[in-house]
Coordinates of C-alpha atoms and ligand atoms in Angstrom, one line a residue:
X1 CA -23.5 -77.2 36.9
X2 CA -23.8 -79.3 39.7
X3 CA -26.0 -82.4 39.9
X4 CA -26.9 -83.2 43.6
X5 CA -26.2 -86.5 45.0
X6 CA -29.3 -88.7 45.3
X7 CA -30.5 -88.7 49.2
X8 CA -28.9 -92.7 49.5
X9 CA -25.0 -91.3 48.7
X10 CA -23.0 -89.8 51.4
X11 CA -20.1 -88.3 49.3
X12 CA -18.1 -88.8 46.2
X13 CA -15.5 -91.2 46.4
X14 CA -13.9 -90.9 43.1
X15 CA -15.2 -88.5 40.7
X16 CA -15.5 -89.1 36.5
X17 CA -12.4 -87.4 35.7
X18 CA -10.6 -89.6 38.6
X19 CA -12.0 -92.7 37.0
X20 CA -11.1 -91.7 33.3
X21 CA -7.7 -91.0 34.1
X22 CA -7.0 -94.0 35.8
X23 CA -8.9 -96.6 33.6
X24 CA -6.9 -94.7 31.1
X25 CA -3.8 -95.9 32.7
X26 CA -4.6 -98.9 33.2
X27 CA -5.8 -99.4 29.6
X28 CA -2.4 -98.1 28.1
X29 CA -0.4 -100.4 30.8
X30 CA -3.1 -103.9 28.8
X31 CA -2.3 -102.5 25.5
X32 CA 1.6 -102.9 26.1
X33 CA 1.7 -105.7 27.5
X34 CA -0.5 -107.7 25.0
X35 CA 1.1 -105.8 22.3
X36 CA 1.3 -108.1 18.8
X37 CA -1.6 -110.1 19.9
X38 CA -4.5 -111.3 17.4
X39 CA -7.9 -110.6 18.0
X40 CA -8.9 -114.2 18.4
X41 CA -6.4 -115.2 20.9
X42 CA -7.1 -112.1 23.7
X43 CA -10.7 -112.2 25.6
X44 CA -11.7 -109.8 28.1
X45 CA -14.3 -111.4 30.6
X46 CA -16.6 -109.2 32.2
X47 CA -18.2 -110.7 35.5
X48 CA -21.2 -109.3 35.6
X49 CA -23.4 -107.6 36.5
X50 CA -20.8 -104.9 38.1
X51 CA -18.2 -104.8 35.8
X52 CA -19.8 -103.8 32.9
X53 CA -18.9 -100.0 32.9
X54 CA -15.9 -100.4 33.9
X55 CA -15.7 -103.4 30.7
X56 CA -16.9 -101.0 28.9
X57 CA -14.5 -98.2 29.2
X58 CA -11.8 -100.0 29.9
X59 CA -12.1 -101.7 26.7
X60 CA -12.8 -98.8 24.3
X61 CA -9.5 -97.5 25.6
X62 CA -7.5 -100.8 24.4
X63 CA -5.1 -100.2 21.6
X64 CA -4.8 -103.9 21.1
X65 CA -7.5 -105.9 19.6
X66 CA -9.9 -108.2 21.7
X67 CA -13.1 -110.1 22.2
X68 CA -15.2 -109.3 24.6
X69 CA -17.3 -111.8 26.6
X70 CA -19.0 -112.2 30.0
X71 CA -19.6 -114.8 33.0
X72 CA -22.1 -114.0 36.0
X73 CA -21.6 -115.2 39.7
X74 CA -23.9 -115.1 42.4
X75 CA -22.8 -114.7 45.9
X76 CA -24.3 -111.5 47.7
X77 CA -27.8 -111.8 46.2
X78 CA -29.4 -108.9 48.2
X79 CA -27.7 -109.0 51.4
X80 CA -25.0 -107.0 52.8
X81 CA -22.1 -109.7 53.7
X82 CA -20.5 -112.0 51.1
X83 CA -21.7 -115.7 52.1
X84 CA -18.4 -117.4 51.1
X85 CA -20.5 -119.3 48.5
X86 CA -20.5 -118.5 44.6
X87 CA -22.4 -119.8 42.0
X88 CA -22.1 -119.8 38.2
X89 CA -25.0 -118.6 36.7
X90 CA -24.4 -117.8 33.3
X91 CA -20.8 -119.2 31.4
X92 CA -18.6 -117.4 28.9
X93 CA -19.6 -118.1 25.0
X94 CA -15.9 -118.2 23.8
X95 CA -14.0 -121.5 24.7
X96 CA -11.2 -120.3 26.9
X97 CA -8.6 -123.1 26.6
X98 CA -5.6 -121.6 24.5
X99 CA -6.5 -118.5 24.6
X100 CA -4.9 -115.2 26.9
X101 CA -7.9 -114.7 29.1
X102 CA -7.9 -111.1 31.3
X103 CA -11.0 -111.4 34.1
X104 CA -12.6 -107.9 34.6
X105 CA -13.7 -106.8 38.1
X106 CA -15.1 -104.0 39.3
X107 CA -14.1 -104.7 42.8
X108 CA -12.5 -107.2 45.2
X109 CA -13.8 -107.4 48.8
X110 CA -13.5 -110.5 50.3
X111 CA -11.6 -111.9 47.3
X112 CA -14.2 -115.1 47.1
X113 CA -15.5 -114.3 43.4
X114 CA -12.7 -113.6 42.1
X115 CA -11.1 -116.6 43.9
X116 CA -13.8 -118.9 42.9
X117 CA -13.2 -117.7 38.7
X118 CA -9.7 -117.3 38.9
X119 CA -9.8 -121.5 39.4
X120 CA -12.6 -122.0 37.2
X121 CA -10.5 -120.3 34.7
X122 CA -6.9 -121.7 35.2
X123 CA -8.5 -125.2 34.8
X124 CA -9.9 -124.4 31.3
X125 CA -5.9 -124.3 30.4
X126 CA -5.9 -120.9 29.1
X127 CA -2.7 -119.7 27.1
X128 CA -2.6 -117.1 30.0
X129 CA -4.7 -115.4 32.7
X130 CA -4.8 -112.4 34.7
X131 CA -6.9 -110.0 36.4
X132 CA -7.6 -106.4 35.7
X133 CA -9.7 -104.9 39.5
X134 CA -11.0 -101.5 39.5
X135 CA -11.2 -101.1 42.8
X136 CA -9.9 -103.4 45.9
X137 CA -10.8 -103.4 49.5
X138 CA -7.4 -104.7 51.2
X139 CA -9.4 -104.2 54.9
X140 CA -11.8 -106.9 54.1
X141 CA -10.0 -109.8 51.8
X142 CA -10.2 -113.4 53.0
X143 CA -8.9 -114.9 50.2
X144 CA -5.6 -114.6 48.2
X145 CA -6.2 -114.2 44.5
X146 CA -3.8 -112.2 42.0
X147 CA -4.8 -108.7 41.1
X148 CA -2.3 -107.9 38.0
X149 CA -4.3 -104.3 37.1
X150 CA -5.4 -102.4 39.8
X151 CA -7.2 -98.8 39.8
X152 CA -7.8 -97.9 43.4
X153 CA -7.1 -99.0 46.8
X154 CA -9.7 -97.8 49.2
X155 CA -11.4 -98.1 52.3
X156 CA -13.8 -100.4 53.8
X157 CA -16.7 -98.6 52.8
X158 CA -20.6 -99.6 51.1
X159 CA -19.8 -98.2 47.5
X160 CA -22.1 -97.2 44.4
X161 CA -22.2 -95.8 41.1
X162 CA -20.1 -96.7 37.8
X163 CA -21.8 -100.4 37.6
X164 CA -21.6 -100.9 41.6
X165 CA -24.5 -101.9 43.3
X166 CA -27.0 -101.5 46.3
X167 CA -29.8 -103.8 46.2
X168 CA -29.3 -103.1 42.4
X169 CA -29.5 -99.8 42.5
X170 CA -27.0 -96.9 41.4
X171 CA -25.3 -98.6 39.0
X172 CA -25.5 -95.9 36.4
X173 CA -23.9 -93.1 38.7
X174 CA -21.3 -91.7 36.9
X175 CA -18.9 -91.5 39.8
X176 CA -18.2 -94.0 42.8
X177 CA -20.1 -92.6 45.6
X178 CA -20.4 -94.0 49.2
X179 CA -23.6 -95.0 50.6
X180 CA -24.7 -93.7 53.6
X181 CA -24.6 -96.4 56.1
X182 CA -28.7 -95.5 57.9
X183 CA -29.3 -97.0 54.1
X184 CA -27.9 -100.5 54.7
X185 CA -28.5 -100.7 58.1
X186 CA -32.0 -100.4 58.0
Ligands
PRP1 C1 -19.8 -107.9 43.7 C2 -18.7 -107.5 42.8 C3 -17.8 -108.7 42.8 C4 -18.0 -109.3 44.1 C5 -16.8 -109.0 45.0 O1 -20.7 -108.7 43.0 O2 -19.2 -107.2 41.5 O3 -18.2 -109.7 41.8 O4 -19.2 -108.7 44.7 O5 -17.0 -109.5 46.3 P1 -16.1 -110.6 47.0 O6 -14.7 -110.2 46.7 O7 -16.5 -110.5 48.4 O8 -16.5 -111.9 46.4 P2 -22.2 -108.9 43.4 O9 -22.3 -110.3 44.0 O10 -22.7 -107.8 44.3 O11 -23.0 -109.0 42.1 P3 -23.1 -107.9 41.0 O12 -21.8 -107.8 40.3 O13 -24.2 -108.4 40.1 O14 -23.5 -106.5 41.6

């Protein structure tokens, strides 16, 4: 059976079983490289609100053992251009200092967020940090940040679905559709 697209998405992007596969990957490639590691010492932080399907799959598919926690940033609000400015609005629980830190994204556009947390982060004196990006969009990044786990490369286009975002909407999509651009132009 075929579920239609809502009226707002232009096309599928990258369908469930795309996704699956390659948070799959990308959770086997975590698991080896943090092999041996104890629960205590490994936190994934989600940066919410977009990254919590990916967060969630991602980690369900870790053969290592983790915490999970979460941070929120504020820079788009509503609008549809990244202002440059981020605010913290709501810190992690877990102290991060001494302890192997992996930041969870579920996508890099102008690189600012992930920027602005990637410092915020590497002050705290972690034991280590990295960065695990569902999706990136090289067309549009202004600043240089390190993406150590990437799922896709794509193009510069307005997407939704699997915890992405218009004007809050579409989150729960299953796939990663593209919006059609009459929506954000209006
Ligand atoms: C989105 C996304 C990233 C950020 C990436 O968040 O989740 O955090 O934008 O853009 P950048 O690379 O240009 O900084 P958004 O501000 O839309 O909030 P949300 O996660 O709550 O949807």
């Amino acid at each position: 059976m075929t579920v239609p697209l809502p009226d707002s998405v232009e096309r599928v992007l990258l369908d469930e079983a795309t996704i699956a596969h390659r948070v799959q990957e990308m959770a086997d490639a975590i698991s080896d490289d943090y092999r041996g590691i104890r629960n205590e010492d490994f936190l994934l932080v989600g940066v919410l609100k977009g990254s919590f399907i990916f967060l969630a799959d991602l980690a369900r598919r870790l053969t290592v053992p983790h915490r999970v926690d979460f941070i929120a940033v504020s820079s788009y609000a509503d609008s549809v251009e990244s202002s440059g400015s981020v605010r913290l609005m709501l810190d992690t629980r877990a102290d991060v200092a001494g302890r192997h830190v992996l930041i969870v994204e579920d996508i890099l556009d102008t690189g600012y967020t992930l920027h602005y947390l990637y410092r915020l982060f590497e002050a705290r004196g972690p034991a280590s940090l990295r960065t695990a990006v569902l999706l990136m969009k090289p067309e549009r990044r202004k600043m240089d940040v390190p993406v150590h786990y990437l799922g896709f490369s794509i193009p510069d286009v307005w997407v939704v679905g699997f915890g992405l975002d218009y004007a809050d909407r579409f989150r729960t999509l299953p796939y990663i559709g593209v919006l059609k651009e009459s929506v954000y132009r209006e």
